[in-house]
């Protein structure tokens, strides 16, 4: 089959389908999206799937948790033997010199998909040795080779796909399983932890997230994002009229400023600014642009809370508005993270600063 298989947050299938369709149209590649509401899965079919795969890197897709190249769709699988049809479908994708380096068994992260977890696990245990015996899978996991993904949509319905490490998320379903730390002031801490993990490379984290750097957290209370920054050794000015948790203040790295995050500005340029304020996304985008335009910070991570309707359109409008008003070259990356809800997270850096 020719197409891409992408996963997303349940309920955001129209946004991902719209994003894929519009991005493909912009580069002149014909195709169409197929999805079902609340499925967590979008398939984009195109006769130019290889060109589309290269033209739409995973890092640029906002609503996709994972991007895979679709290989086959198998319907009407016999519960007595699901493996034979899979081996047959994969026969044309391997050769003496080409193997898959790993099998990833998955199911949609949706209400309908989660009950398939047990079946996916047991089928994977049976499929893995069969794939190795058939020469489809290497004898041992090899991360340098493409990965084979089997996504169960139902007991008799599966999608087969492939990924490469450089253009996909490393986690099953694209979900980093982060644990809530006992000292975290709020669950919002997971959003910033995931943003730093997903939106920055290992090299960038070492270079631009260093002990002793200075940051501002706008709308900080109760201190979840401030707490994450202090764990990296940053000194933080936490701006909020509300209270912070005492153990955050006790770190010795935090200055609590009781002020309006939309009005406050630093006296000296900072390394970082982060913002998770609940406000209209266009207003947030404009204020964040001011911070970068005026040179008040070198790097920023902020959330845009999306409306209930036309979320892909609002996303484009806000990111365009941000870029226009920043008035300088920026590196911008945006994702709807696993720990986000009705929002996307944006990283912006002065060009050349990463």
XYZ file of C-alpha atoms in Angstrom:
354
model
C 0.000 0.000 0.000
C 1.119 3.571 -0.616
C 0.715 5.947 2.275
C 1.621 7.116 5.753
C 0.287 5.808 9.055
C 0.202 8.345 11.883
C -0.981 8.210 15.491
C -2.484 11.118 17.406
C -4.360 12.011 20.576
C -7.886 10.579 20.619
C -10.295 13.221 19.312
C -7.667 15.061 17.243
C -7.966 12.904 14.127
C -9.570 15.747 12.076
C -6.689 18.064 12.997
C -4.041 15.538 11.980
C -5.929 14.631 8.786
C -6.211 18.325 7.925
C -2.537 18.930 8.642
C -1.383 16.016 6.470
C -3.729 16.981 3.632
C -2.708 20.627 3.628
C 1.006 19.977 3.953
C 0.873 17.448 1.093
C -1.047 19.893 -1.095
C 1.509 22.639 -0.438
C 4.291 20.507 -1.910
C 2.163 19.308 -4.814
C 1.636 15.696 -3.699
C -1.851 14.305 -4.248
C -3.510 12.096 -1.659
C -6.318 11.766 0.833
C -6.709 11.041 4.531
C -8.816 8.260 6.029
C -9.724 8.180 9.701
C -12.522 7.653 12.198
C -13.365 9.988 15.043
C -11.757 8.965 18.353
C -9.700 6.217 16.689
C -6.301 7.798 17.417
C -5.156 6.756 13.926
C -4.941 8.565 10.569
C -3.865 6.957 7.283
C -2.864 9.225 4.410
C -2.911 7.467 1.045
C -0.784 8.724 -1.835
C 0.735 7.229 -4.966
C 3.815 9.307 -4.139
C 4.194 7.880 -0.623
C 7.989 7.707 -0.759
C 8.261 11.352 -1.827
C 5.651 12.318 0.766
C 7.530 10.457 3.493
C 10.702 12.414 2.733
C 8.896 15.742 2.262
C 7.018 15.560 5.588
C 9.586 14.837 8.309
C 8.130 13.691 11.592
C 9.752 16.588 13.448
C 7.599 19.064 11.486
C 4.248 17.357 12.109
C 2.375 19.004 14.964
C -0.503 16.630 15.683
C 1.292 13.342 14.920
C 2.716 11.363 17.830
C 4.239 8.908 15.374
C 4.812 8.741 11.621
C 5.214 5.420 9.791
C 5.333 4.253 6.169
C 2.294 2.054 5.560
C 3.115 -1.342 4.051
C -0.136 -3.312 4.154
C -3.650 -3.442 5.589
C -4.979 -6.856 6.566
C -8.695 -7.330 7.150
C -10.609 -10.464 8.078
C -7.683 -12.090 9.878
C -8.425 -15.584 11.130
C -7.928 -15.752 14.915
C -6.550 -19.273 14.431
C -3.685 -17.983 12.242
C -2.967 -14.274 12.022
C 0.743 -14.845 11.387
C 0.656 -16.468 7.936
C -1.093 -13.504 6.212
C 1.402 -11.129 7.820
C 4.371 -13.150 6.576
C 2.842 -13.239 3.104
C 2.228 -9.480 3.096
C 5.815 -8.777 4.179
C 7.484 -11.096 1.678
C 8.006 -8.330 -0.856
C 9.685 -5.964 1.615
C 12.720 -8.070 2.552
C 15.722 -9.420 0.687
C 19.060 -11.064 1.421
C 20.484 -7.688 2.408
C 17.419 -6.014 3.927
C 15.786 -7.022 7.196
C 13.774 -5.335 9.892
C 15.761 -4.724 13.039
C 12.893 -4.756 15.552
C 9.217 -5.645 15.862
C 6.959 -3.085 17.554
C 3.479 -4.369 18.444
C 0.948 -1.589 18.922
C -2.711 -0.745 19.304
C -4.371 2.692 19.122
C -4.251 4.793 22.276
C -8.027 5.058 22.287
C -11.008 3.698 24.194
C -11.517 1.038 21.522
C -7.821 0.265 21.113
C -6.658 -0.166 24.710
C -8.506 -3.502 25.246
C -6.310 -4.922 22.459
C -3.159 -4.599 24.607
C -3.216 -8.225 25.769
C -3.760 -9.583 22.261
C -0.989 -7.376 20.870
C 1.426 -8.647 23.501
C 0.627 -12.347 22.986
C 0.603 -12.024 19.186
C 3.947 -10.262 19.295
C 5.449 -13.100 21.340
C 4.335 -15.577 18.663
C 5.065 -13.381 15.656
C 8.613 -12.423 16.598
C 10.155 -15.938 16.266
C 8.122 -16.571 13.113
C 9.492 -13.409 11.531
C 13.041 -14.396 12.457
C 12.608 -17.886 11.071
C 11.291 -16.404 7.810
C 14.248 -14.016 7.581
C 12.076 -10.923 7.922
C 13.501 -9.921 11.311
C 17.135 -9.980 12.433
C 18.138 -12.572 15.027
C 18.714 -9.803 17.570
C 17.237 -6.304 17.740
C 19.248 -3.934 15.564
C 18.366 -0.222 16.052
C 20.271 0.783 12.917
C 17.730 -1.017 10.700
C 14.101 -0.047 9.968
C 11.542 -1.159 12.553
C 8.462 -3.206 11.683
C 5.240 -1.958 13.303
C 2.106 -4.064 13.608
C -0.871 -1.962 14.696
C -3.956 -3.952 15.716
C -7.151 -2.046 15.033
C -9.284 -5.065 15.946
C -8.792 -8.779 16.446
C -9.182 -9.333 12.706
C -7.777 -6.036 11.396
C -4.116 -4.962 11.375
C -1.895 -2.362 9.726
C 1.729 -3.193 8.882
C 4.185 -0.306 8.673
C 7.846 0.582 8.915
C 9.845 3.358 10.538
C 13.414 4.573 10.677
C 14.920 5.935 13.860
C 15.887 9.299 12.353
C 12.323 10.118 11.268
C 10.029 8.736 13.971
C 9.434 8.691 17.706
C 11.498 6.055 19.563
C 8.626 4.972 21.817
C 5.737 2.594 21.014
C 2.774 4.669 19.802
C 5.047 7.700 20.076
C 4.310 7.970 23.802
C 7.147 8.642 26.277
C 6.106 7.032 29.533
C 7.180 9.607 32.117
C 6.604 9.038 35.812
C 5.090 11.666 38.057
C 7.750 12.599 40.614
C 6.585 12.672 44.233
C 7.958 16.208 44.687
C 6.386 17.674 41.543
C 4.005 20.507 42.526
C 1.514 19.594 39.778
C 1.010 17.236 36.841
C 1.850 20.110 34.503
C 5.500 19.365 35.322
C 5.210 16.357 33.017
C 4.364 18.659 30.111
C 7.622 20.585 30.404
C 9.638 17.427 31.035
C 8.198 15.917 27.854
C 8.769 19.135 25.903
C 12.451 19.184 26.849
C 12.733 15.508 25.891
C 10.836 15.687 22.587
C 11.561 19.164 21.232
C 15.292 19.265 21.998
C 17.983 16.882 20.812
C 20.414 15.303 23.279
C 23.122 17.682 22.069
C 20.868 20.729 22.432
C 19.886 19.810 25.986
C 23.552 19.588 26.978
C 24.375 22.880 25.286
C 21.464 25.203 26.106
C 19.977 23.739 29.303
C 22.848 24.113 31.719
C 23.258 24.667 35.428
C 23.476 28.344 36.320
C 21.401 29.598 33.399
C 18.627 32.076 34.166
C 14.966 31.663 33.313
C 11.513 33.132 33.828
C 8.339 31.116 34.366
C 5.261 33.178 33.473
C 2.095 32.119 35.279
C 4.185 29.878 37.484
C 1.827 28.904 40.346
C 1.866 26.350 41.878
C 5.370 25.889 40.477
C 5.403 22.758 38.282
C 7.425 24.235 35.436
C 9.664 26.182 37.828
C 10.390 22.933 39.658
C 11.456 21.216 36.406
C 13.831 24.075 35.557
C 15.430 24.008 39.004
C 16.045 20.279 38.633
C 18.261 21.219 35.689
C 20.076 23.761 37.879
C 18.529 26.910 36.395
C 17.829 30.008 38.467
C 14.192 30.974 37.968
C 12.137 34.128 38.357
C 8.647 32.726 38.913
C 6.024 35.278 37.928
C 2.515 34.789 39.321
C 0.193 36.502 41.767
C -0.682 33.072 43.144
C 1.385 31.067 45.672
C 4.165 28.601 44.915
C 4.710 25.364 46.790
C 7.094 25.936 49.688
C 9.574 23.223 48.725
C 10.007 24.912 45.326
C 10.985 28.148 47.066
C 13.247 26.234 49.457
C 15.471 25.171 46.548
C 17.285 28.496 46.793
C 17.077 28.873 43.025
C 13.695 30.609 42.837
C 12.641 34.242 43.144
C 8.862 34.553 43.393
C 7.589 37.766 41.794
C 3.921 38.543 42.412
C 3.053 40.150 39.084
C 1.017 39.671 35.911
C 2.860 37.376 33.502
C 1.505 39.303 30.530
C 2.837 42.633 31.781
C 6.107 41.689 33.486
C 9.433 41.940 31.677
C 12.948 41.101 32.896
C 15.528 43.765 33.698
C 18.226 41.780 31.876
C 18.108 39.210 29.050
C 17.472 35.655 30.182
C 18.510 32.298 28.780
C 15.001 30.832 28.996
C 11.372 31.819 29.300
C 8.578 29.260 29.792
C 4.848 29.908 29.878
C 1.796 27.721 30.496
C -0.777 30.445 31.145
C -4.437 29.750 30.405
C -5.268 32.488 27.928
C -6.437 33.023 24.353
C -3.807 31.435 22.086
C -3.410 34.489 19.850
C -2.744 36.699 22.854
C -0.132 34.231 24.110
C 1.489 34.035 20.659
C 1.742 37.830 20.474
C 3.267 38.125 23.945
C 5.754 35.338 23.284
C 6.758 37.072 20.036
C 7.464 40.245 22.024
C 9.844 38.340 24.290
C 11.867 37.026 21.346
C 11.694 40.280 19.351
C 12.917 42.405 22.238
C 15.665 39.955 23.126
C 14.320 39.323 26.635
C 15.103 35.618 26.249
C 17.145 33.380 23.950
C 14.979 30.263 24.194
C 11.288 29.842 24.988
C 8.798 27.038 25.540
C 5.120 27.940 25.717
C 1.704 26.346 25.350
C -1.119 27.494 23.099
C -4.559 26.482 24.409
C -6.663 25.620 21.368
C -10.390 26.228 20.844
C -12.851 23.356 20.515
C -13.325 23.908 16.780
C -10.990 24.649 13.841
C -7.969 23.740 15.922
C -5.648 23.120 12.961
C -6.615 26.478 11.464
C -6.068 28.234 14.813
C -2.695 26.528 15.156
C -1.564 27.839 11.773
C -2.859 31.328 12.518
C -1.095 31.513 15.895
C 2.232 30.195 14.612
C 2.132 32.565 11.635
C 1.268 35.465 13.944
C 4.125 34.528 16.269
C 6.640 34.342 13.396
C 5.504 37.663 11.906
C 5.635 39.594 15.162
C 8.931 38.112 16.342
C 10.541 39.888 13.377
C 13.747 37.857 13.449
C 14.990 34.445 12.277
C 13.896 31.758 14.743
C 14.017 28.003 15.031
C 10.441 26.978 15.870
C 9.188 23.478 16.683
C 5.639 22.632 17.741
C 3.987 19.418 18.929
C 0.872 18.242 20.640
C 2.603 16.247 23.349
C 1.218 13.177 25.068
C 0.779 15.122 28.328
C -0.886 18.036 26.544
C -4.661 18.176 26.357
C -6.445 20.812 24.248
C -3.150 22.527 23.469
C 0.134 22.391 21.620
C 3.617 23.102 22.949
C 5.987 25.400 21.070
C 9.770 25.705 21.292
C 11.325 28.874 19.869
C 15.033 29.680 19.741
C 17.026 32.512 18.236
C 18.552 31.199 15.008
C 22.058 29.940 15.603
C 21.507 29.630 19.372
C 20.981 25.864 19.356
